């Protein structure tokens, strides 16, 4: 386990998936991050690469061959190398290997960097294409936050606020966890504010389709919370475990989408895909401003 720490926060990160395990408020002694209780959902904050969501039949086509990828890709299951470590920064890398090539026949380096600046945690991704061909991929984060935070209030006392405050549309999930291809207005969000309710998520995840979205904030009645600055990402997913009244909410910056339910397709045609030319690098990231 790798630990980075300053006067405000203590952050623990596992080399398995380069996944956050704890984001701890040192002054008030509580953890912002979900604890991974498998009775609800056994992860905490997986990193999603090289796809987001689920492929039809978990498969895709390339050069007349069929490949299989798990939901949200393989990075979350891989052991990363600890490339750099200091008091306030940790850098992890994953390179293609025999296991990844069998699922995803591209040569790459994925770097994930965590940096503390006061009460802000920056998460930065760098993807390098070492293949001799264009590489299709998606990438994103899946952090889950405790609700309630520090034991304050109930689930329905919390709000989600977006900036800028505009009408929000999201992708209809049908059947779960795929998309139907339709977009709907998020009626629960009024003037950029939505009160949390498990009922809102009974039918599944809400992927906000708003490329102008700058920030999204989870806030408690005692004014603890987190603001994710997501300007690099065209989509943000909100999710909690369906039918479970789970005590967490995921706020997920996505550069990619689940498949529309139907036939097996190519990654190049997948929604929200990034096409990275041979030898090129893609960098993007988000921050968590914790209060």
PDB file of C-alpha atoms in Angstrom:
ATOM      1  CA  UNK A   1       0.000   0.000   0.000  1.00  0.00           C
ATOM      2  CA  UNK A   2       1.317   3.435  -0.957  1.00  0.00           C
ATOM      3  CA  UNK A   3       0.515   6.398   1.299  1.00  0.00           C
ATOM      4  CA  UNK A   4       0.690  10.087   0.461  1.00  0.00           C
ATOM      5  CA  UNK A   5      -0.095  12.665   3.107  1.00  0.00           C
ATOM      6  CA  UNK A   6      -0.114  16.347   4.004  1.00  0.00           C
ATOM      7  CA  UNK A   7      -1.642  18.413   6.818  1.00  0.00           C
ATOM      8  CA  UNK A   8      -5.161  17.975   5.431  1.00  0.00           C
ATOM      9  CA  UNK A   9      -5.456  14.511   3.923  1.00  0.00           C
ATOM     10  CA  UNK A  10      -4.087  10.996   4.162  1.00  0.00           C
ATOM     11  CA  UNK A  11      -4.488   8.997   0.939  1.00  0.00           C
ATOM     12  CA  UNK A  12      -3.826   5.282   0.505  1.00  0.00           C
ATOM     13  CA  UNK A  13      -3.445   3.681  -2.930  1.00  0.00           C
ATOM     14  CA  UNK A  14      -3.087   0.023  -3.840  1.00  0.00           C
ATOM     15  CA  UNK A  15      -0.745  -1.101  -6.609  1.00  0.00           C
ATOM     16  CA  UNK A  16      -3.574  -3.430  -7.656  1.00  0.00           C
ATOM     17  CA  UNK A  17      -5.353  -1.317 -10.246  1.00  0.00           C
ATOM     18  CA  UNK A  18      -3.582   1.793  -8.894  1.00  0.00           C
ATOM     19  CA  UNK A  19      -6.860   2.121  -6.975  1.00  0.00           C
ATOM     20  CA  UNK A  20      -7.557   4.577  -4.189  1.00  0.00           C
ATOM     21  CA  UNK A  21      -8.280   2.834  -0.892  1.00  0.00           C
ATOM     22  CA  UNK A  22      -8.693   5.777   1.480  1.00  0.00           C
ATOM     23  CA  UNK A  23      -9.088   9.562   1.312  1.00  0.00           C
ATOM     24  CA  UNK A  24      -9.016  10.554   4.961  1.00  0.00           C
ATOM     25  CA  UNK A  25      -9.780  13.942   6.502  1.00  0.00           C
ATOM     26  CA  UNK A  26      -7.090  14.202   9.187  1.00  0.00           C
ATOM     27  CA  UNK A  27      -8.549  17.183  11.032  1.00  0.00           C
ATOM     28  CA  UNK A  28     -12.046  15.737  11.502  1.00  0.00           C
ATOM     29  CA  UNK A  29     -11.036  12.077  11.268  1.00  0.00           C
ATOM     30  CA  UNK A  30     -13.337  10.598   8.659  1.00  0.00           C
ATOM     31  CA  UNK A  31     -12.919   8.872   5.296  1.00  0.00           C
ATOM     32  CA  UNK A  32     -14.540  10.335   2.202  1.00  0.00           C
ATOM     33  CA  UNK A  33     -14.074   7.124   0.231  1.00  0.00           C
ATOM     34  CA  UNK A  34     -16.386   4.095   0.265  1.00  0.00           C
ATOM     35  CA  UNK A  35     -14.928   1.159   2.206  1.00  0.00           C
ATOM     36  CA  UNK A  36     -15.464  -1.581  -0.392  1.00  0.00           C
ATOM     37  CA  UNK A  37     -17.998  -3.598   1.602  1.00  0.00           C
ATOM     38  CA  UNK A  38     -18.718  -6.477  -0.777  1.00  0.00           C
ATOM     39  CA  UNK A  39     -22.272  -6.841   0.549  1.00  0.00           C
ATOM     40  CA  UNK A  40     -22.993  -3.788  -1.617  1.00  0.00           C
ATOM     41  CA  UNK A  41     -20.016  -3.252  -3.961  1.00  0.00           C
ATOM     42  CA  UNK A  42     -16.524  -4.581  -3.412  1.00  0.00           C
ATOM     43  CA  UNK A  43     -14.553  -1.802  -5.113  1.00  0.00           C
ATOM     44  CA  UNK A  44     -13.648   1.705  -3.980  1.00  0.00           C
ATOM     45  CA  UNK A  45     -12.375   3.735  -6.922  1.00  0.00           C
ATOM     46  CA  UNK A  46     -11.346   1.576  -9.886  1.00  0.00           C
ATOM     47  CA  UNK A  47      -9.564   3.070 -12.894  1.00  0.00           C
ATOM     48  CA  UNK A  48     -11.277   2.212 -16.178  1.00  0.00           C
ATOM     49  CA  UNK A  49      -9.163   1.324 -19.241  1.00  0.00           C
ATOM     50  CA  UNK A  50      -9.204   0.549 -22.182  1.00  0.00           C
ATOM     51  CA  UNK A  51     -13.007   0.594 -22.291  1.00  0.00           C
ATOM     52  CA  UNK A  52     -15.798   2.041 -20.199  1.00  0.00           C
ATOM     53  CA  UNK A  53     -18.954   0.066 -19.592  1.00  0.00           C
ATOM     54  CA  UNK A  54     -19.764  -3.290 -21.105  1.00  0.00           C
ATOM     55  CA  UNK A  55     -19.319  -4.553 -24.652  1.00  0.00           C
ATOM     56  CA  UNK A  56     -22.082  -6.570 -26.263  1.00  0.00           C
ATOM     57  CA  UNK A  57     -21.369 -10.166 -25.162  1.00  0.00           C
ATOM     58  CA  UNK A  58     -18.114  -8.738 -23.677  1.00  0.00           C
ATOM     59  CA  UNK A  59     -16.660  -8.935 -27.212  1.00  0.00           C
ATOM     60  CA  UNK A  60     -15.421  -6.745 -30.045  1.00  0.00           C
ATOM     61  CA  UNK A  61     -14.143  -7.243 -33.583  1.00  0.00           C
ATOM     62  CA  UNK A  62     -10.702  -6.378 -34.940  1.00  0.00           C
ATOM     63  CA  UNK A  63      -9.174  -7.574 -38.217  1.00  0.00           C
ATOM     64  CA  UNK A  64     -11.712 -10.391 -38.602  1.00  0.00           C
ATOM     65  CA  UNK A  65     -10.944 -11.642 -35.094  1.00  0.00           C
ATOM     66  CA  UNK A  66     -13.089 -11.566 -31.960  1.00  0.00           C
ATOM     67  CA  UNK A  67     -11.559 -10.365 -28.700  1.00  0.00           C
ATOM     68  CA  UNK A  68     -13.045 -10.322 -25.203  1.00  0.00           C
ATOM     69  CA  UNK A  69     -12.774  -7.580 -22.602  1.00  0.00           C
ATOM     70  CA  UNK A  70     -14.343  -7.464 -19.122  1.00  0.00           C
ATOM     71  CA  UNK A  71     -16.655  -4.633 -18.146  1.00  0.00           C
ATOM     72  CA  UNK A  72     -14.654  -1.395 -17.714  1.00  0.00           C
ATOM     73  CA  UNK A  73     -11.552  -3.075 -19.128  1.00  0.00           C
ATOM     74  CA  UNK A  74      -8.626  -4.791 -17.449  1.00  0.00           C
ATOM     75  CA  UNK A  75      -6.607  -2.039 -15.750  1.00  0.00           C
ATOM     76  CA  UNK A  76      -8.612  -2.377 -12.547  1.00  0.00           C
ATOM     77  CA  UNK A  77      -7.397  -5.984 -12.192  1.00  0.00           C
ATOM     78  CA  UNK A  78      -3.738  -5.416 -13.080  1.00  0.00           C
ATOM     79  CA  UNK A  79      -0.771  -4.832 -10.787  1.00  0.00           C
ATOM     80  CA  UNK A  80       0.853  -1.495 -11.572  1.00  0.00           C
ATOM     81  CA  UNK A  81       4.499  -0.639 -11.074  1.00  0.00           C
ATOM     82  CA  UNK A  82       5.152   2.103  -8.523  1.00  0.00           C
ATOM     83  CA  UNK A  83       7.103   4.457 -10.758  1.00  0.00           C
ATOM     84  CA  UNK A  84       7.533   7.355  -8.332  1.00  0.00           C
ATOM     85  CA  UNK A  85       6.684   8.011  -4.694  1.00  0.00           C
ATOM     86  CA  UNK A  86       7.076  11.047  -2.431  1.00  0.00           C
ATOM     87  CA  UNK A  87       5.220  12.510   0.536  1.00  0.00           C
ATOM     88  CA  UNK A  88       2.540  14.099  -1.643  1.00  0.00           C
ATOM     89  CA  UNK A  89       2.781  12.275  -4.990  1.00  0.00           C
ATOM     90  CA  UNK A  90       2.535   8.688  -6.233  1.00  0.00           C
ATOM     91  CA  UNK A  91       2.936   7.609  -9.855  1.00  0.00           C
ATOM     92  CA  UNK A  92       1.901   4.170 -11.153  1.00  0.00           C
ATOM     93  CA  UNK A  93       2.501   2.620 -14.570  1.00  0.00           C
ATOM     94  CA  UNK A  94       1.043  -0.301 -16.473  1.00  0.00           C
ATOM     95  CA  UNK A  95       2.543  -1.575 -19.735  1.00  0.00           C
ATOM     96  CA  UNK A  96       1.143  -4.069 -22.172  1.00  0.00           C
ATOM     97  CA  UNK A  97       2.017  -7.691 -21.465  1.00  0.00           C
ATOM     98  CA  UNK A  98       1.004 -11.125 -22.707  1.00  0.00           C
ATOM     99  CA  UNK A  99      -2.228 -11.033 -20.717  1.00  0.00           C
ATOM    100  CA  UNK A 100      -3.301  -7.622 -22.037  1.00  0.00           C
ATOM    101  CA  UNK A 101      -2.301  -8.415 -25.645  1.00  0.00           C
ATOM    102  CA  UNK A 102      -4.625 -11.435 -25.608  1.00  0.00           C
ATOM    103  CA  UNK A 103      -7.536  -9.105 -24.805  1.00  0.00           C
ATOM    104  CA  UNK A 104      -6.351  -5.890 -26.445  1.00  0.00           C
ATOM    105  CA  UNK A 105      -3.686  -6.274 -29.165  1.00  0.00           C
ATOM    106  CA  UNK A 106      -2.002  -2.898 -28.724  1.00  0.00           C
ATOM    107  CA  UNK A 107       1.268  -1.758 -27.158  1.00  0.00           C
ATOM    108  CA  UNK A 108       0.816   1.001 -24.594  1.00  0.00           C
ATOM    109  CA  UNK A 109       1.924   2.586 -21.364  1.00  0.00           C
ATOM    110  CA  UNK A 110      -0.753   3.799 -18.946  1.00  0.00           C
ATOM    111  CA  UNK A 111       0.449   6.160 -16.217  1.00  0.00           C
ATOM    112  CA  UNK A 112      -1.753   7.207 -13.289  1.00  0.00           C
ATOM    113  CA  UNK A 113      -0.506   9.991 -11.031  1.00  0.00           C
ATOM    114  CA  UNK A 114      -1.961  11.100  -7.697  1.00  0.00           C
ATOM    115  CA  UNK A 115      -0.902  14.453  -6.233  1.00  0.00           C
ATOM    116  CA  UNK A 116      -1.983  16.207  -3.031  1.00  0.00           C
ATOM    117  CA  UNK A 117      -2.264  20.008  -2.927  1.00  0.00           C
ATOM    118  CA  UNK A 118      -3.818  21.057   0.386  1.00  0.00           C
ATOM    119  CA  UNK A 119      -7.277  19.496   0.540  1.00  0.00           C
ATOM    120  CA  UNK A 120      -7.244  18.764  -3.200  1.00  0.00           C
ATOM    121  CA  UNK A 121      -6.341  15.408  -4.748  1.00  0.00           C
ATOM    122  CA  UNK A 122      -5.394  15.462  -8.430  1.00  0.00           C
ATOM    123  CA  UNK A 123      -5.775  12.307 -10.551  1.00  0.00           C
ATOM    124  CA  UNK A 124      -3.917  12.450 -13.873  1.00  0.00           C
ATOM    125  CA  UNK A 125      -3.893   9.910 -16.690  1.00  0.00           C
ATOM    126  CA  UNK A 126      -1.302   9.574 -19.450  1.00  0.00           C
ATOM    127  CA  UNK A 127      -1.744   7.052 -22.271  1.00  0.00           C
ATOM    128  CA  UNK A 128       1.086   6.388 -24.738  1.00  0.00           C
ATOM    129  CA  UNK A 129       0.513   4.419 -27.937  1.00  0.00           C
ATOM    130  CA  UNK A 130       3.602   2.339 -28.767  1.00  0.00           C
ATOM    131  CA  UNK A 131       1.788   0.358 -31.468  1.00  0.00           C
ATOM    132  CA  UNK A 132       2.389   0.809 -35.182  1.00  0.00           C
ATOM    133  CA  UNK A 133      -1.304   1.506 -35.698  1.00  0.00           C
ATOM    134  CA  UNK A 134      -3.986   3.792 -34.328  1.00  0.00           C
ATOM    135  CA  UNK A 135      -5.164   2.693 -30.872  1.00  0.00           C
ATOM    136  CA  UNK A 136      -8.813   3.059 -29.784  1.00  0.00           C
ATOM    137  CA  UNK A 137      -9.407   3.393 -26.049  1.00  0.00           C
ATOM    138  CA  UNK A 138     -11.510   4.943 -23.334  1.00  0.00           C
ATOM    139  CA  UNK A 139     -10.491   5.960 -19.845  1.00  0.00           C
ATOM    140  CA  UNK A 140     -12.115   7.195 -16.666  1.00  0.00           C
ATOM    141  CA  UNK A 141     -12.431   7.109 -12.905  1.00  0.00           C
ATOM    142  CA  UNK A 142     -15.038   5.391 -10.717  1.00  0.00           C
ATOM    143  CA  UNK A 143     -14.620   6.847  -7.190  1.00  0.00           C
ATOM    144  CA  UNK A 144     -17.324   6.054  -4.638  1.00  0.00           C
ATOM    145  CA  UNK A 145     -18.012   8.410  -1.738  1.00  0.00           C
ATOM    146  CA  UNK A 146     -19.615   7.626   1.591  1.00  0.00           C
ATOM    147  CA  UNK A 147     -23.136   8.910   2.119  1.00  0.00           C
ATOM    148  CA  UNK A 148     -23.435   9.973   4.847  1.00  0.00           C
ATOM    149  CA  UNK A 149     -20.067  11.682   5.292  1.00  0.00           C
ATOM    150  CA  UNK A 150     -18.757  11.724   8.858  1.00  0.00           C
ATOM    151  CA  UNK A 151     -22.107  10.303  10.001  1.00  0.00           C
ATOM    152  CA  UNK A 152     -23.978  13.505   9.134  1.00  0.00           C
ATOM    153  CA  UNK A 153     -27.613  13.172   8.096  1.00  0.00           C
ATOM    154  CA  UNK A 154     -29.292  10.600   5.852  1.00  0.00           C
ATOM    155  CA  UNK A 155     -28.891   9.796   2.165  1.00  0.00           C
ATOM    156  CA  UNK A 156     -31.731  12.136   1.245  1.00  0.00           C
ATOM    157  CA  UNK A 157     -30.054  15.070   3.037  1.00  0.00           C
ATOM    158  CA  UNK A 158     -27.283  15.184   0.410  1.00  0.00           C
ATOM    159  CA  UNK A 159     -27.243  17.087  -2.855  1.00  0.00           C
ATOM    160  CA  UNK A 160     -25.488  16.863  -6.195  1.00  0.00           C
ATOM    161  CA  UNK A 161     -24.801  20.229  -7.837  1.00  0.00           C
ATOM    162  CA  UNK A 162     -23.384  20.847 -11.310  1.00  0.00           C
ATOM    163  CA  UNK A 163     -21.627  23.799 -12.884  1.00  0.00           C
ATOM    164  CA  UNK A 164     -22.714  25.361 -15.151  1.00  0.00           C
ATOM    165  CA  UNK A 165     -26.337  25.066 -14.084  1.00  0.00           C
ATOM    166  CA  UNK A 166     -28.086  23.889 -17.230  1.00  0.00           C
ATOM    167  CA  UNK A 167     -30.753  21.386 -18.189  1.00  0.00           C
ATOM    168  CA  UNK A 168     -29.108  17.975 -17.994  1.00  0.00           C
ATOM    169  CA  UNK A 169     -29.649  15.071 -20.348  1.00  0.00           C
ATOM    170  CA  UNK A 170     -28.490  11.521 -19.735  1.00  0.00           C
ATOM    171  CA  UNK A 171     -28.332   8.237 -21.620  1.00  0.00           C
ATOM    172  CA  UNK A 172     -31.171   5.819 -20.995  1.00  0.00           C
ATOM    173  CA  UNK A 173     -29.973   2.442 -19.692  1.00  0.00           C
ATOM    174  CA  UNK A 174     -31.951  -0.324 -21.380  1.00  0.00           C
ATOM    175  CA  UNK A 175     -31.268  -3.121 -20.784  1.00  0.00           C
ATOM    176  CA  UNK A 176     -28.808  -2.655 -17.937  1.00  0.00           C
ATOM    177  CA  UNK A 177     -25.890  -2.067 -18.172  1.00  0.00           C
ATOM    178  CA  UNK A 178     -26.162  -1.140 -21.859  1.00  0.00           C
ATOM    179  CA  UNK A 179     -27.544   1.986 -23.490  1.00  0.00           C
ATOM    180  CA  UNK A 180     -30.712   2.141 -25.535  1.00  0.00           C
ATOM    181  CA  UNK A 181     -29.388   4.997 -27.642  1.00  0.00           C
ATOM    182  CA  UNK A 182     -31.995   7.404 -26.261  1.00  0.00           C
ATOM    183  CA  UNK A 183     -31.276  10.502 -24.177  1.00  0.00           C
ATOM    184  CA  UNK A 184     -33.616  11.808 -21.490  1.00  0.00           C
ATOM    185  CA  UNK A 185     -33.880  14.962 -19.400  1.00  0.00           C
ATOM    186  CA  UNK A 186     -32.812  14.408 -15.791  1.00  0.00           C
ATOM    187  CA  UNK A 187     -36.008  15.664 -14.191  1.00  0.00           C
ATOM    188  CA  UNK A 188     -34.663  15.263 -10.655  1.00  0.00           C
ATOM    189  CA  UNK A 189     -32.123  18.035 -11.283  1.00  0.00           C
ATOM    190  CA  UNK A 190     -33.598  21.520 -10.922  1.00  0.00           C
ATOM    191  CA  UNK A 191     -31.475  24.587 -11.658  1.00  0.00           C
ATOM    192  CA  UNK A 192     -28.355  22.449 -11.417  1.00  0.00           C
ATOM    193  CA  UNK A 193     -29.200  20.827  -8.070  1.00  0.00           C
ATOM    194  CA  UNK A 194     -30.436  17.287  -7.359  1.00  0.00           C
ATOM    195  CA  UNK A 195     -31.332  15.851  -3.953  1.00  0.00           C
ATOM    196  CA  UNK A 196     -29.993  12.334  -3.576  1.00  0.00           C
ATOM    197  CA  UNK A 197     -32.507   9.517  -3.467  1.00  0.00           C
ATOM    198  CA  UNK A 198     -32.074   5.799  -3.972  1.00  0.00           C
ATOM    199  CA  UNK A 199     -35.277   5.848  -6.017  1.00  0.00           C
ATOM    200  CA  UNK A 200     -33.489   7.889  -8.690  1.00  0.00           C
ATOM    201  CA  UNK A 201     -31.106   4.960  -9.297  1.00  0.00           C
ATOM    202  CA  UNK A 202     -33.553   2.048  -9.211  1.00  0.00           C
ATOM    203  CA  UNK A 203     -33.308   1.684 -12.990  1.00  0.00           C
ATOM    204  CA  UNK A 204     -29.534   1.974 -13.050  1.00  0.00           C
ATOM    205  CA  UNK A 205     -26.711   4.364 -13.695  1.00  0.00           C
ATOM    206  CA  UNK A 206     -27.128   7.938 -14.935  1.00  0.00           C
ATOM    207  CA  UNK A 207     -24.527   8.963 -17.524  1.00  0.00           C
ATOM    208  CA  UNK A 208     -24.768  12.719 -17.931  1.00  0.00           C
ATOM    209  CA  UNK A 209     -24.189  13.753 -21.537  1.00  0.00           C
ATOM    210  CA  UNK A 210     -22.943  17.295 -21.006  1.00  0.00           C
ATOM    211  CA  UNK A 211     -19.603  18.122 -22.663  1.00  0.00           C
ATOM    212  CA  UNK A 212     -19.653  21.624 -21.139  1.00  0.00           C
ATOM    213  CA  UNK A 213     -19.775  20.317 -17.570  1.00  0.00           C
ATOM    214  CA  UNK A 214     -17.008  21.900 -15.498  1.00  0.00           C
ATOM    215  CA  UNK A 215     -17.614  20.585 -11.981  1.00  0.00           C
ATOM    216  CA  UNK A 216     -19.938  18.405  -9.941  1.00  0.00           C
ATOM    217  CA  UNK A 217     -20.294  18.593  -6.152  1.00  0.00           C
ATOM    218  CA  UNK A 218     -21.560  16.174  -3.499  1.00  0.00           C
ATOM    219  CA  UNK A 219     -22.455  18.061  -0.315  1.00  0.00           C
ATOM    220  CA  UNK A 220     -23.704  17.090   3.138  1.00  0.00           C
ATOM    221  CA  UNK A 221     -26.032  19.045   5.447  1.00  0.00           C
ATOM    222  CA  UNK A 222     -22.979  19.885   7.557  1.00  0.00           C
ATOM    223  CA  UNK A 223     -21.221  21.238   4.444  1.00  0.00           C
ATOM    224  CA  UNK A 224     -18.727  18.433   4.075  1.00  0.00           C
ATOM    225  CA  UNK A 225     -18.347  17.144   0.571  1.00  0.00           C
ATOM    226  CA  UNK A 226     -16.286  16.891  -2.574  1.00  0.00           C
ATOM    227  CA  UNK A 227     -16.157  18.824  -5.832  1.00  0.00           C
ATOM    228  CA  UNK A 228     -14.877  16.960  -8.858  1.00  0.00           C
ATOM    229  CA  UNK A 229     -13.472  19.204 -11.567  1.00  0.00           C
ATOM    230  CA  UNK A 230     -14.149  17.223 -14.739  1.00  0.00           C
ATOM    231  CA  UNK A 231     -13.572  19.621 -17.607  1.00  0.00           C
ATOM    232  CA  UNK A 232     -11.412  17.068 -19.478  1.00  0.00           C
ATOM    233  CA  UNK A 233     -14.264  14.541 -19.661  1.00  0.00           C
ATOM    234  CA  UNK A 234     -17.366  14.680 -21.889  1.00  0.00           C
ATOM    235  CA  UNK A 235     -19.473  12.458 -19.606  1.00  0.00           C
ATOM    236  CA  UNK A 236     -20.019  12.014 -15.875  1.00  0.00           C
ATOM    237  CA  UNK A 237     -21.744   8.934 -14.483  1.00  0.00           C
ATOM    238  CA  UNK A 238     -23.719   8.858 -11.224  1.00  0.00           C
ATOM    239  CA  UNK A 239     -24.300   5.416  -9.767  1.00  0.00           C
ATOM    240  CA  UNK A 240     -25.113   3.517  -6.623  1.00  0.00           C
ATOM    241  CA  UNK A 241     -26.028  -0.131  -6.260  1.00  0.00           C
ATOM    242  CA  UNK A 242     -29.480  -0.742  -7.700  1.00  0.00           C
ATOM    243  CA  UNK A 243     -32.164  -2.083  -5.368  1.00  0.00           C
ATOM    244  CA  UNK A 244     -29.765  -2.047  -2.414  1.00  0.00           C
ATOM    245  CA  UNK A 245     -30.080   1.338  -0.642  1.00  0.00           C
ATOM    246  CA  UNK A 246     -26.288   1.341  -0.507  1.00  0.00           C
ATOM    247  CA  UNK A 247     -24.597   4.065   1.589  1.00  0.00           C
ATOM    248  CA  UNK A 248     -22.453   5.511  -1.209  1.00  0.00           C
ATOM    249  CA  UNK A 249     -22.617   7.436  -4.465  1.00  0.00           C
ATOM    250  CA  UNK A 250     -20.171   7.112  -7.337  1.00  0.00           C
ATOM    251  CA  UNK A 251     -19.257  10.235  -9.317  1.00  0.00           C
ATOM    252  CA  UNK A 252     -17.391   8.979 -12.370  1.00  0.00           C
ATOM    253  CA  UNK A 253     -15.606  11.087 -14.998  1.00  0.00           C
ATOM    254  CA  UNK A 254     -15.953   9.137 -18.263  1.00  0.00           C
ATOM    255  CA  UNK A 255     -14.220   9.480 -21.604  1.00  0.00           C
ATOM    256  CA  UNK A 256     -16.184   6.629 -23.127  1.00  0.00           C
ATOM    257  CA  UNK A 257     -19.578   4.925 -22.990  1.00  0.00           C
ATOM    258  CA  UNK A 258     -21.138   1.472 -22.631  1.00  0.00           C
ATOM    259  CA  UNK A 259     -22.278  -0.188 -25.840  1.00  0.00           C
ATOM    260  CA  UNK A 260     -25.739   0.343 -27.233  1.00  0.00           C
ATOM    261  CA  UNK A 261     -27.422  -3.045 -26.830  1.00  0.00           C
ATOM    262  CA  UNK A 262     -27.174  -5.050 -30.033  1.00  0.00           C
ATOM    263  CA  UNK A 263     -24.501  -6.575 -32.232  1.00  0.00           C
ATOM    264  CA  UNK A 264     -20.803  -7.052 -31.511  1.00  0.00           C
ATOM    265  CA  UNK A 265     -18.928  -4.105 -33.007  1.00  0.00           C
ATOM    266  CA  UNK A 266     -15.458  -2.601 -33.272  1.00  0.00           C
ATOM    267  CA  UNK A 267     -13.806  -0.400 -30.661  1.00  0.00           C
ATOM    268  CA  UNK A 268     -13.375   2.332 -33.290  1.00  0.00           C
ATOM    269  CA  UNK A 269     -17.162   2.619 -33.548  1.00  0.00           C
ATOM    270  CA  UNK A 270     -17.774   2.543 -29.805  1.00  0.00           C
ATOM    271  CA  UNK A 271     -19.373   5.616 -28.234  1.00  0.00           C
ATOM    272  CA  UNK A 272     -17.002   8.195 -26.762  1.00  0.00           C
ATOM    273  CA  UNK A 273     -13.876   6.427 -27.995  1.00  0.00           C
ATOM    274  CA  UNK A 274     -10.457   8.126 -28.199  1.00  0.00           C
ATOM    275  CA  UNK A 275      -8.403   7.345 -31.313  1.00  0.00           C
ATOM    276  CA  UNK A 276      -4.691   7.735 -30.556  1.00  0.00           C
ATOM    277  CA  UNK A 277      -2.270   7.659 -33.455  1.00  0.00           C
ATOM    278  CA  UNK A 278       0.942   5.625 -33.356  1.00  0.00           C
ATOM    279  CA  UNK A 279       3.548   7.313 -31.167  1.00  0.00           C
ATOM    280  CA  UNK A 280       1.101   9.848 -29.749  1.00  0.00           C
ATOM    281  CA  UNK A 281       0.267  10.596 -26.117  1.00  0.00           C
ATOM    282  CA  UNK A 282      -3.081  11.534 -24.531  1.00  0.00           C
ATOM    283  CA  UNK A 283      -3.147  13.291 -21.150  1.00  0.00           C
ATOM    284  CA  UNK A 284      -6.234  14.166 -19.111  1.00  0.00           C
ATOM    285  CA  UNK A 285      -7.307  14.203 -15.507  1.00  0.00           C
ATOM    286  CA  UNK A 286      -9.689  15.354 -12.804  1.00  0.00           C
ATOM    287  CA  UNK A 287      -9.389  16.732  -9.310  1.00  0.00           C
ATOM    288  CA  UNK A 288     -11.235  16.078  -6.060  1.00  0.00           C
ATOM    289  CA  UNK A 289     -11.555  19.210  -3.929  1.00  0.00           C
ATOM    290  CA  UNK A 290     -12.463  17.833  -0.487  1.00  0.00           C
ATOM    291  CA  UNK A 291     -14.097  19.962   2.187  1.00  0.00           C
TER     292      UNK A 291
END
